[in-house]
Coordinates of C-alpha atoms in Angstrom, one line a residue:
M1 CA 30.6 29.3 -16.8
P2 CA 28.1 31.6 -18.1
V3 CA 26.1 33.5 -16.1
I4 CA 22.5 33.2 -15.4
L5 CA 21.1 37.1 -16.2
N6 CA 17.5 35.9 -15.9
N7 CA 16.3 32.2 -15.1
D8 CA 12.8 32.8 -16.7
I9 CA 12.5 35.2 -19.7
N10 CA 9.3 34.3 -21.5
G11 CA 10.4 30.5 -20.6
W12 CA 14.3 31.1 -22.0
N13 CA 17.5 31.0 -20.2
A14 CA 19.8 33.8 -20.9
F15 CA 23.5 33.3 -20.3
S16 CA 26.5 35.8 -21.1
S17 CA 30.2 35.9 -20.6
K18 CA 32.7 37.6 -22.8
A19 CA 32.4 39.9 -26.4
L20 CA 31.2 37.5 -28.8
S21 CA 30.8 40.6 -31.4
S22 CA 34.0 43.0 -32.7
N23 CA 32.0 45.5 -33.2
G24 CA 29.3 45.8 -30.1
D25 CA 25.9 46.2 -32.5
D26 CA 22.9 44.4 -31.5
F27 CA 23.1 40.7 -32.9
G28 CA 20.8 37.8 -33.4
I29 CA 21.9 34.3 -32.9
I30 CA 20.4 31.7 -35.0
I31 CA 20.5 27.9 -33.6
D32 CA 19.3 25.1 -36.4
F33 CA 19.3 22.5 -34.8
A34 CA 18.5 20.4 -38.1
G35 CA 21.1 21.9 -40.3
G36 CA 23.2 21.3 -37.1
G37 CA 25.1 25.2 -37.0
V38 CA 24.7 28.1 -34.6
Y39 CA 24.9 31.4 -36.3
E40 CA 26.0 34.5 -35.5
M41 CA 24.3 37.4 -37.9
P42 CA 23.3 41.1 -37.5
Q43 CA 19.7 41.1 -36.2
D44 CA 18.5 42.9 -39.4
D45 CA 19.6 39.8 -41.2
V46 CA 17.5 37.0 -39.2
K47 CA 14.8 38.2 -41.8
T48 CA 16.6 37.3 -44.7
Y49 CA 17.7 33.8 -43.0
L50 CA 14.0 33.0 -42.4
S51 CA 13.1 33.7 -45.6
K52 CA 13.7 30.3 -46.5
F53 CA 11.7 29.1 -44.7
A54 CA 7.4 29.1 -44.7
P55 CA 6.4 31.3 -41.4
Q56 CA 5.0 28.8 -39.5
D57 CA 8.0 27.4 -39.7
A58 CA 9.8 29.4 -37.6
F59 CA 9.5 31.7 -34.3
I60 CA 10.9 35.0 -33.8
I61 CA 11.3 36.2 -30.5
K62 CA 11.6 40.1 -30.6
E63 CA 13.3 41.6 -27.1
L64 CA 13.7 38.9 -24.9
I65 CA 16.1 40.7 -22.6
P66 CA 15.0 44.2 -20.9
S67 CA 17.4 47.1 -21.4
K68 CA 20.1 47.5 -18.9
N69 CA 23.0 48.6 -20.5
N70 CA 22.1 46.7 -23.2
K71 CA 24.1 47.7 -26.1
G72 CA 25.0 43.9 -27.6
F73 CA 22.4 42.7 -26.0
T74 CA 20.4 39.7 -28.7
K75 CA 17.2 41.5 -29.8
M76 CA 15.7 38.9 -32.1
I77 CA 16.1 35.4 -32.1
A78 CA 15.0 33.1 -34.4
V79 CA 14.7 29.3 -34.4
D80 CA 14.5 26.6 -37.3
A81 CA 11.3 25.2 -36.7
S82 CA 12.0 21.7 -37.7
A83 CA 13.8 21.4 -34.1
L84 CA 11.3 23.4 -31.7
Y85 CA 7.8 22.0 -31.5
N86 CA 7.0 23.0 -27.9
K87 CA 7.9 25.2 -24.8
E88 CA 10.1 22.4 -23.4
E89 CA 12.5 22.8 -26.6
L90 CA 12.8 26.4 -25.6
N91 CA 15.7 25.5 -22.6
H92 CA 17.4 24.1 -25.7
L93 CA 18.4 27.5 -26.7
V94 CA 20.9 29.2 -24.9
L95 CA 20.8 33.0 -25.8
L96 CA 24.8 34.5 -26.4
N97 CA 25.7 37.7 -25.5
D98 CA 29.5 38.8 -25.7
L99 CA 30.8 35.3 -25.8
D100 CA 34.6 35.0 -26.6
L101 CA 34.7 31.4 -27.8
A102 CA 38.4 30.9 -28.8
N103 CA 39.4 32.1 -24.7
Q104 CA 37.0 29.5 -23.5
S105 CA 38.2 26.6 -21.3
Q106 CA 38.6 22.9 -23.3
N107 CA 36.2 21.8 -19.9
M108 CA 33.6 24.1 -20.5
Y109 CA 31.2 21.7 -22.2
S110 CA 33.6 19.0 -22.0
Y111 CA 34.1 19.8 -26.1
Q112 CA 36.5 22.3 -27.6
S113 CA 35.3 24.9 -28.7
E114 CA 36.2 26.6 -31.8
I115 CA 35.3 29.0 -34.8
R116 CA 34.7 27.6 -38.2
E117 CA 34.6 30.1 -40.7
T118 CA 32.7 30.4 -44.1
P119 CA 29.7 28.9 -44.1
K120 CA 27.1 30.3 -46.7
V121 CA 24.0 31.3 -46.2
D122 CA 21.3 32.9 -48.7
G123 CA 23.3 33.8 -51.3
D124 CA 26.8 36.0 -50.7
K125 CA 26.2 36.2 -46.9
T126 CA 29.1 35.2 -44.6
F127 CA 28.7 34.4 -40.9
N128 CA 30.3 33.0 -38.1
K129 CA 29.4 29.4 -37.9
I130 CA 30.1 28.5 -34.1
N131 CA 30.8 24.3 -33.6
K132 CA 27.3 23.5 -31.8
N133 CA 29.2 21.1 -29.1
A134 CA 30.5 24.5 -27.9
V135 CA 27.2 25.3 -27.0
V136 CA 24.6 23.6 -24.4
L137 CA 21.6 22.2 -26.6
D138 CA 20.5 20.4 -24.1
K139 CA 19.4 16.8 -24.9
P140 CA 17.5 16.8 -28.7
L141 CA 17.6 13.2 -28.8
I142 CA 15.7 13.0 -25.4
T143 CA 13.7 15.9 -26.9
A144 CA 12.6 14.6 -30.0
A145 CA 11.9 10.8 -28.5
T146 CA 9.9 12.6 -25.8
N147 CA 7.6 14.7 -28.7
G148 CA 7.0 11.9 -31.2
Q149 CA 10.0 13.3 -33.6
Y150 CA 10.9 9.9 -35.5
D151 CA 12.2 11.9 -38.4
R152 CA 14.1 14.2 -36.3
L153 CA 15.7 11.4 -34.0
L154 CA 16.4 9.4 -37.1
K155 CA 18.3 12.5 -38.3
L156 CA 19.8 12.8 -35.0
L157 CA 21.3 9.3 -35.0
E158 CA 22.5 9.4 -38.6
N159 CA 24.4 12.4 -37.4
N160 CA 26.3 10.3 -34.4
A161 CA 24.6 11.6 -31.7
N162 CA 24.6 10.0 -28.7
I163 CA 22.0 7.3 -28.3
N164 CA 22.3 6.6 -24.7
E165 CA 22.3 10.3 -23.6
L166 CA 19.9 11.1 -20.5
N167 CA 17.5 13.3 -19.2
P168 CA 19.8 15.0 -16.4
E169 CA 16.6 15.8 -14.3
T170 CA 15.1 12.4 -15.0
L171 CA 18.1 10.2 -15.9
D172 CA 15.8 9.3 -18.7
N173 CA 17.2 7.7 -22.1
A174 CA 15.8 8.4 -24.8
L175 CA 14.0 4.6 -24.8
I176 CA 12.0 5.1 -21.4
A177 CA 10.9 9.0 -23.2
A178 CA 9.5 7.5 -25.9
I179 CA 7.8 4.7 -24.4
G180 CA 6.5 7.3 -22.0
N181 CA 4.8 9.3 -24.8
G182 CA 3.2 6.0 -25.7
D183 CA 5.4 5.9 -29.2
E184 CA 6.0 2.8 -30.2
D185 CA 7.7 3.3 -33.4
I186 CA 10.1 5.3 -31.6
A187 CA 10.8 2.7 -29.0
N188 CA 11.9 0.2 -32.2
L189 CA 13.7 2.2 -33.8
L190 CA 16.0 3.1 -31.0
L191 CA 16.2 -0.6 -30.0
D192 CA 17.0 -1.8 -33.2
K193 CA 19.9 1.2 -33.3
G194 CA 20.7 -0.6 -30.4
I195 CA 20.3 1.6 -27.4
N196 CA 20.4 0.0 -23.6
A197 CA 17.4 -1.5 -23.3
K198 CA 18.5 -2.1 -19.5
H199 CA 19.0 1.4 -18.3
K200 CA 17.2 2.5 -15.1
N201 CA 16.2 6.1 -14.5
K202 CA 16.7 7.7 -11.1
N203 CA 13.2 6.1 -9.8
N204 CA 15.0 2.9 -10.7
Q205 CA 12.1 2.6 -13.9
S206 CA 13.2 0.5 -16.8
A207 CA 11.7 0.6 -19.9
L208 CA 9.5 -2.4 -19.5
H209 CA 8.0 -0.6 -16.0
I210 CA 7.0 2.1 -17.8
A211 CA 5.4 0.7 -21.2
S212 CA 3.6 -2.1 -18.9
N213 CA 2.5 1.5 -17.7
F214 CA 1.1 2.1 -20.7
G215 CA -0.4 -0.8 -21.9
L216 CA 2.1 -1.0 -25.1
Y217 CA 2.0 -4.7 -25.7
N218 CA 4.2 -5.0 -28.3
T219 CA 6.7 -2.6 -26.7
V220 CA 6.5 -5.3 -23.4
N221 CA 6.7 -8.3 -25.7
R222 CA 10.4 -6.9 -27.0
L223 CA 11.7 -5.5 -24.1
L224 CA 11.0 -9.5 -22.5
K225 CA 12.8 -10.8 -25.4
T226 CA 15.7 -8.8 -25.1
G227 CA 16.0 -10.4 -21.1
L228 CA 14.6 -7.4 -18.9
P229 CA 13.6 -9.4 -15.6
V230 CA 10.1 -9.2 -15.5
N231 CA 10.4 -9.3 -11.4
D232 CA 12.6 -6.2 -11.9
R233 CA 11.7 -3.5 -8.9
D234 CA 12.0 0.6 -8.7
N235 CA 12.5 2.6 -5.8
G236 CA 8.9 1.8 -4.4
G237 CA 9.4 -1.8 -4.9
N238 CA 7.2 -2.0 -7.7
T239 CA 7.3 -4.6 -10.6
P240 CA 5.8 -3.8 -14.3
L241 CA 2.7 -6.3 -13.3
M242 CA 2.1 -3.8 -10.7
Y243 CA 2.3 -0.9 -13.1
A244 CA 0.4 -3.2 -16.2
A245 CA -1.7 -3.7 -13.1
A246 CA -2.5 -0.1 -12.5
S247 CA -3.4 0.1 -16.5
P248 CA -7.2 -1.6 -17.7
N249 CA -5.1 -3.6 -20.5
T250 CA -5.2 -7.2 -19.2
Y251 CA -3.5 -8.4 -22.5
V252 CA -0.2 -6.9 -21.0
T253 CA -1.3 -8.1 -17.4
D254 CA -1.1 -11.6 -19.3
L255 CA 2.1 -11.4 -21.1
L256 CA 3.8 -10.4 -17.6
I257 CA 2.4 -13.4 -15.5
D258 CA 3.2 -15.8 -18.7
N259 CA 6.9 -14.9 -18.9
G260 CA 7.4 -15.4 -14.6
A261 CA 5.8 -12.0 -13.3
K262 CA 4.8 -13.0 -9.5
L263 CA 1.1 -12.3 -8.5
E264 CA 1.9 -11.9 -4.7
D265 CA 4.9 -9.6 -5.0
R266 CA 5.0 -6.6 -2.7
N267 CA 5.9 -3.1 -3.2
S268 CA 7.6 -1.0 -0.1
D269 CA 3.5 -0.2 0.8
G270 CA 2.7 -3.5 0.9
E271 CA 0.5 -4.0 -2.4
T272 CA -0.3 -6.4 -4.7
P273 CA -1.1 -5.7 -8.1
L274 CA -4.3 -7.3 -7.5
L275 CA -4.6 -4.6 -4.5
I276 CA -3.2 -1.8 -7.2
A277 CA -5.9 -2.8 -9.7
A278 CA -8.8 -2.3 -7.1
R279 CA -7.0 1.0 -6.3
A280 CA -6.5 2.2 -9.7
G281 CA -10.5 1.0 -10.6
N282 CA -9.3 -2.0 -13.2
T283 CA -12.0 -4.5 -13.0
K284 CA -11.3 -6.0 -16.0
T285 CA -7.8 -6.2 -14.1
V286 CA -9.0 -7.4 -10.8
D287 CA -10.8 -9.8 -12.2
N288 CA -8.1 -11.5 -14.7
L289 CA -5.8 -11.5 -11.6
M290 CA -8.2 -13.2 -9.3
K291 CA -8.4 -16.0 -12.3
K292 CA -4.9 -16.1 -12.5
G293 CA -4.5 -17.4 -9.1
A294 CA -4.2 -13.7 -7.1
N295 CA -5.0 -13.6 -3.8
P296 CA -8.2 -10.7 -2.8
S297 CA -8.2 -10.8 0.4
V298 CA -4.6 -9.9 1.0
V299 CA -4.2 -6.4 3.0
D300 CA -1.4 -3.2 2.4
N301 CA 1.0 -2.4 5.1
K302 CA -1.4 -0.5 6.4
G303 CA -4.2 -3.0 6.6
N304 CA -6.2 -1.7 3.4
G305 CA -7.6 -4.5 1.6
A306 CA -9.4 -4.6 -1.8
V307 CA -12.6 -3.6 -0.7
M308 CA -11.4 -1.1 1.2
K309 CA -8.8 0.4 -1.4
A310 CA -12.1 0.4 -4.1
A311 CA -14.4 2.0 -1.4
V312 CA -12.5 4.5 -0.9
E313 CA -11.1 5.8 -4.1
N314 CA -14.9 5.5 -5.2
N315 CA -14.5 3.1 -8.0
K316 CA -17.7 1.6 -7.7
Y317 CA -17.9 -1.0 -10.6
T318 CA -14.7 -2.5 -8.9
L319 CA -16.2 -2.5 -5.5
Q320 CA -19.3 -4.0 -6.7
N321 CA -17.4 -6.9 -8.6
L322 CA -15.4 -7.4 -5.3
L323 CA -18.4 -7.9 -2.7
S324 CA -20.1 -10.1 -4.8
K325 CA -17.1 -12.4 -5.2
G326 CA -17.4 -12.6 -1.2
L327 CA -15.2 -10.3 0.2
N328 CA -15.0 -8.9 3.5
P329 CA -17.3 -5.4 3.9
D330 CA -16.3 -5.0 7.3
L331 CA -12.5 -6.1 7.3
K332 CA -11.0 -3.3 9.4
N333 CA -7.4 -1.5 8.5
R334 CA -4.6 -1.0 11.3
K335 CA -6.2 1.8 12.3
G336 CA -9.5 -0.1 13.4
Y337 CA -11.7 1.3 10.5
T338 CA -13.9 -0.4 7.8
P339 CA -14.5 0.5 4.5
L340 CA -18.2 1.6 5.3
M341 CA -16.4 4.0 8.0
M342 CA -14.4 5.7 5.3
T343 CA -17.2 5.9 2.9
V344 CA -19.0 8.0 5.4
Q345 CA -16.5 10.6 6.6
Q346 CA -15.8 10.9 2.9
G347 CA -19.7 11.8 2.6
N348 CA -19.8 9.3 -0.6
T349 CA -23.5 8.2 -0.1
D350 CA -23.0 6.0 -3.2
I351 CA -20.5 3.8 -2.2
T352 CA -21.7 3.6 1.3
N353 CA -25.2 2.0 -0.1
D354 CA -23.4 0.0 -2.0
L355 CA -21.6 -1.6 1.3
L356 CA -24.6 -1.2 3.2
K357 CA -26.3 -3.5 0.5
A358 CA -23.6 -6.5 0.8
G359 CA -24.2 -6.4 4.3
A360 CA -21.6 -4.0 5.6
D361 CA -22.0 -3.8 9.9
I362 CA -23.9 0.0 10.0
N363 CA -23.0 -0.3 14.1
A364 CA -19.5 -1.0 13.9
K365 CA -17.5 0.8 16.0
D366 CA -14.2 3.1 15.8
P367 CA -11.5 3.4 17.5
I368 CA -13.3 5.8 19.4
G369 CA -16.3 4.1 19.6
N370 CA -18.0 5.7 16.8
T371 CA -20.5 3.9 14.6
P372 CA -21.1 5.4 11.2
L373 CA -24.2 7.1 12.3
M374 CA -22.2 9.0 14.8
T375 CA -19.4 9.6 12.5
A376 CA -21.8 11.0 9.7
T377 CA -23.6 13.2 12.7
L378 CA -20.5 14.9 13.7
S379 CA -19.6 15.8 10.0
G380 CA -23.0 17.6 10.0
D381 CA -23.8 15.3 7.2
T382 CA -27.9 15.6 6.9
P383 CA -28.2 13.5 3.5
M384 CA -25.4 10.6 4.8
V385 CA -27.2 10.5 8.4
R386 CA -30.9 10.2 6.2
E387 CA -28.7 7.4 3.9
L388 CA -28.0 5.7 6.9
L389 CA -31.3 5.4 9.0
K390 CA -32.5 3.9 6.0
H391 CA -30.5 0.7 6.9
K392 CA -32.0 0.8 10.6
P393 CA -29.2 1.8 12.6
N394 CA -28.9 1.3 16.4
I395 CA -29.3 5.1 17.1
Q396 CA -29.1 4.4 21.0
V397 CA -25.5 2.8 20.7
K398 CA -23.0 5.1 22.6
N399 CA -19.1 6.1 21.9
K400 CA -16.4 5.7 24.3
E401 CA -17.5 9.2 25.9
D402 CA -20.8 7.7 27.0
K403 CA -22.5 9.8 23.3
N404 CA -25.0 8.6 21.0
A405 CA -26.2 9.6 17.6
F406 CA -28.7 12.2 19.1
D407 CA -26.6 13.5 22.1
L408 CA -23.7 14.1 19.6
A409 CA -26.4 16.5 17.3
R410 CA -27.7 18.2 20.3
D411 CA -23.9 19.0 21.5
N412 CA -22.9 20.3 18.0
G413 CA -25.8 22.1 17.5
F414 CA -27.2 20.3 14.5
A415 CA -31.1 21.3 15.1
Q416 CA -32.6 19.2 11.6
L417 CA -30.4 16.2 13.1
Q418 CA -31.7 16.0 16.4
R419 CA -35.2 16.5 15.0
I420 CA -34.4 13.6 12.8
L421 CA -32.8 11.3 15.4
G422 CA -35.4 11.6 17.7
Q423 CA -38.3 10.7 15.7
N424 CA -36.4 7.3 15.5
M425 CA -35.4 6.8 19.3
K426 CA -37.7 6.0 21.1
T427 CA -38.4 2.2 20.9
F428 CA -38.1 0.3 24.7
D429 CA -39.7 0.2 27.7
D430 CA -37.0 1.5 30.2
A431 CA -36.1 -1.8 31.6
S432 CA -35.2 -2.9 27.7
I433 CA -33.6 0.1 27.3
A434 CA -31.4 -0.4 30.7
L435 CA -30.6 -4.1 28.9
F436 CA -29.4 -3.2 25.9
D437 CA -27.1 -0.4 27.6
K438 CA -25.8 -3.0 29.9
A439 CA -25.6 -5.4 26.6
A440 CA -23.3 -3.0 24.8
K441 CA -21.3 -2.4 28.0
N442 CA -20.6 -6.5 28.7
D443 CA -21.6 -5.2 31.9
T444 CA -23.3 -9.3 32.1
D445 CA -24.5 -8.6 35.9
G446 CA -26.4 -5.3 34.9
A447 CA -27.8 -7.4 31.9
V448 CA -28.9 -10.2 34.3
Y449 CA -30.5 -7.5 36.8
A450 CA -32.4 -5.9 34.2
I451 CA -34.0 -9.0 33.0
K452 CA -34.6 -9.3 36.5
M453 CA -36.6 -6.2 36.7
G454 CA -39.2 -7.1 33.5
A455 CA -36.6 -6.3 30.7
N456 CA -37.4 -8.7 27.5
P457 CA -34.7 -10.6 26.6
N458 CA -35.6 -10.7 23.8
A459 CA -36.9 -7.1 23.1
R460 CA -36.2 -6.1 19.5
D461 CA -34.3 -2.9 18.2
K462 CA -37.4 -1.7 15.9
N463 CA -34.7 -0.3 13.2
T464 CA -32.5 -3.2 13.2
G465 CA -34.3 -5.8 14.4
N466 CA -31.2 -6.8 17.1
T467 CA -31.4 -7.7 20.2
P468 CA -28.9 -8.3 23.3
L469 CA -28.0 -11.5 22.1
F470 CA -27.1 -10.0 18.7
T471 CA -24.9 -7.3 20.7
A472 CA -22.9 -9.4 22.6
V473 CA -22.2 -12.2 19.7
A474 CA -20.9 -9.5 17.3
N475 CA -18.6 -8.1 20.1
N476 CA -17.8 -11.6 21.1
Y477 CA -18.7 -10.9 24.9
L478 CA -19.0 -14.7 25.3
Y479 CA -19.9 -14.8 29.2
L480 CA -22.6 -12.2 28.5
T481 CA -23.7 -14.2 25.6
Q482 CA -24.2 -17.7 28.0
S483 CA -25.9 -15.4 30.3
L484 CA -28.3 -14.1 28.2
I485 CA -29.0 -17.5 26.7
A486 CA -29.7 -18.7 30.5
N487 CA -31.8 -15.7 31.1
G488 CA -34.5 -16.1 27.6
A489 CA -32.2 -15.7 25.2
D490 CA -33.6 -17.2 21.6
V491 CA -30.5 -18.4 19.7
N492 CA -32.7 -18.7 16.8
I493 CA -34.1 -15.3 16.8
R494 CA -34.2 -13.1 13.2
N495 CA -33.3 -9.5 12.9
N496 CA -34.1 -7.2 10.1
L497 CA -32.0 -9.1 7.6
G498 CA -32.7 -12.7 8.5
N499 CA -30.2 -13.2 10.4
I500 CA -29.6 -15.2 13.3
P501 CA -26.9 -14.7 16.0
L502 CA -25.1 -17.5 14.8
I503 CA -24.3 -16.2 11.5
I504 CA -23.4 -13.2 12.9
A505 CA -21.0 -15.3 15.3
V506 CA -19.5 -16.5 12.3
T507 CA -18.6 -13.3 10.9
S508 CA -17.6 -11.4 14.1
A509 CA -16.5 -13.8 16.9
D510 CA -14.4 -17.0 16.7
T511 CA -15.0 -20.7 17.8
A512 CA -16.0 -20.6 21.3
M513 CA -18.6 -18.1 20.4
V514 CA -20.0 -20.4 17.8
D515 CA -19.4 -23.6 19.7
T516 CA -21.7 -21.9 22.9
L517 CA -24.5 -21.4 20.1
I518 CA -24.4 -24.3 18.9
K519 CA -24.4 -26.4 22.0
A520 CA -27.9 -24.1 22.6
K521 CA -29.7 -25.5 19.4
S522 CA -29.1 -22.8 16.7
D523 CA -30.2 -23.9 13.6
V524 CA -26.8 -24.5 11.8
N525 CA -28.4 -24.2 8.4
A526 CA -30.5 -21.4 9.3
A527 CA -30.7 -18.8 6.2
N528 CA -30.8 -15.3 5.7
K529 CA -32.7 -12.8 3.5
N530 CA -30.0 -13.5 0.8
G531 CA -30.1 -16.9 1.6
D532 CA -26.6 -17.1 2.9
T533 CA -26.0 -20.0 5.9
A534 CA -23.5 -19.8 8.4
L535 CA -21.2 -21.9 6.6
I536 CA -21.6 -20.0 3.8
W537 CA -19.9 -17.1 5.3
A538 CA -17.4 -19.5 6.7
T539 CA -16.4 -20.7 3.4
K540 CA -16.3 -17.1 1.8
L541 CA -14.4 -15.9 4.6
K542 CA -12.1 -19.2 4.0
N543 CA -12.3 -20.1 8.3
I544 CA -11.4 -23.8 8.1
D545 CA -11.7 -24.2 11.2
M546 CA -15.2 -22.8 11.6
V547 CA -16.6 -24.7 8.6
R548 CA -15.0 -27.9 10.7
L549 CA -17.0 -26.8 13.5
L550 CA -20.0 -26.6 11.3
L551 CA -20.2 -29.4 9.6
T552 CA -20.0 -31.7 12.6
A553 CA -22.6 -29.8 13.6
G554 CA -24.7 -30.8 10.7
A555 CA -24.3 -28.0 8.3
D556 CA -25.6 -28.6 4.8
P557 CA -22.3 -28.3 2.1
N558 CA -24.9 -28.5 -0.3
K559 CA -27.1 -25.8 0.3
K560 CA -27.7 -23.0 -1.9
N561 CA -27.9 -19.0 -1.2
N562 CA -30.2 -17.1 -3.8
D563 CA -28.0 -17.0 -6.1
G564 CA -27.3 -20.4 -6.8
V565 CA -23.9 -20.8 -4.9
S566 CA -23.7 -23.2 -2.5
P567 CA -20.4 -23.5 0.1
Y568 CA -18.7 -26.5 -1.9
L569 CA -19.1 -24.3 -5.0
I570 CA -17.6 -21.5 -3.0
A571 CA -14.8 -23.3 -1.8
Y572 CA -13.9 -24.9 -5.5
N573 CA -13.7 -21.3 -7.2
E574 CA -11.8 -20.1 -4.9
N575 CA -9.4 -22.7 -5.1
S576 CA -9.7 -23.6 -1.0
D577 CA -8.8 -27.1 -1.6
D578 CA -8.6 -28.1 2.5
I579 CA -11.9 -26.7 3.0
L580 CA -12.7 -28.4 -0.1
G581 CA -11.9 -31.5 1.3
L582 CA -13.6 -31.1 4.5
L583 CA -17.6 -30.2 2.3
Q584 CA -16.3 -33.1 -0.2
A585 CA -16.1 -35.4 3.2
A586 CA -19.6 -34.2 4.5
G587 CA -21.3 -35.0 1.1
G588 CA -20.5 -31.8 -0.8
Y589 CA -20.8 -32.1 -4.7
K590 CA -19.9 -29.3 -7.1

């Protein structure tokens, strides 16, 4: 086999073996792909050969190989530019020096190697023409397809080129290469000529996967008619619909769905097409998939939902669209992080603000007990801390190390943050501070004792308007909730967002907590500042048990929020048939 002299000489691969030139003089090799020939000639004759072409039609590379015992080494190479368009195609040229083709073994290139005499070039000059099959020219058909060279590809096919040749690295055939270049004309030509449309590359991708990803409607349609399986999977478990979901072309997603593509198939990461579209920020595709019936509430293998994916990828409009449809902004992944926690970590104040406007819990705790405010403080992120303070977080809440945000700023030497947080901290007398502290720790006895010592059971955090009862309900501390109510906590008190504890219970707790509040005379039709009632939230979350409990307690199925949307309309739009039946039975109507 040829020996690699230098694997990167101006992007070329150079090889050496035995003598080709009998006189040992310097010579040039011309590889004329379009003409189908490989020519050896003295370098002085290269310019003569090139005189047939305009200057822009040929490349001249001088002195490719450094001088070290360089007698007989190639000094000048000329290549017909009709076959050479970019640096990728330099790999199609093998520089031969001292190569005795007549003595090569037959299996060297899997073709016969022979010397043919007397092709004529430029008048009376005669050169040795070497059978092109004796030279490793890589894959000209693949290259032509990749580079959009329609005429060259057609000529290669007319000269009986192997239509099913493969890229040795990717195992792409020419059809996949053409589609990857977005060239539907070449794709149609190859299909007309009988290329194997069902071939799959080393990633187990078919032409249908690639065409779907590039949004090539006509090609996708033709491939489907050819019989390619619409739900075929690549090595990552991705179907063509998943590839289409990564592109904004809703026509292709419609076409695939109409041909049987499955909306809820998952790849190896547990992603559905809708989750992929949310991650890619394709708002129209997300909308389209939901209209086709895709479930927006699914999560991947890590527990990340559509809101999480849109948020962490900074896909603002997709996120706003998802939130406007009632998706839970506080859905935690398997590691215990909410979208808000992640965007705070990223320092993305814009997306953080969108989540907070949608009702994301600013005081939610991560696995080590840190709130978003604590996370921002630990990062020394002053702009984020200022943004979070606008939404009235509980500065005094503590993590598992018994530290609040102020403590973390002090311990890490963030003097400016100490001042900012300190200015927002003092809100309660000592007894009320003790009550909040005991409630946060689910210390029922301590909370009751604080009330007996004079703490107001309805003391409010001036930043959030939350009382200790909100803390107990949000954390599903049932016994503490019952004890606070028994000691004077108001079940219908509102925080700064207009929520009463019952609304918080529907989004954060279980039916036992909701039942406790209802029995304590909580107003089941109370609405927050957005006009959302507990029943509206239960319907958005598709919690049928919660809906049934609230309806039994007298919740109004037709009460609308500020956007004019009622529980019945939400269930109708979300195709929540079971919930719709309950609402209808309670007098709900569209």
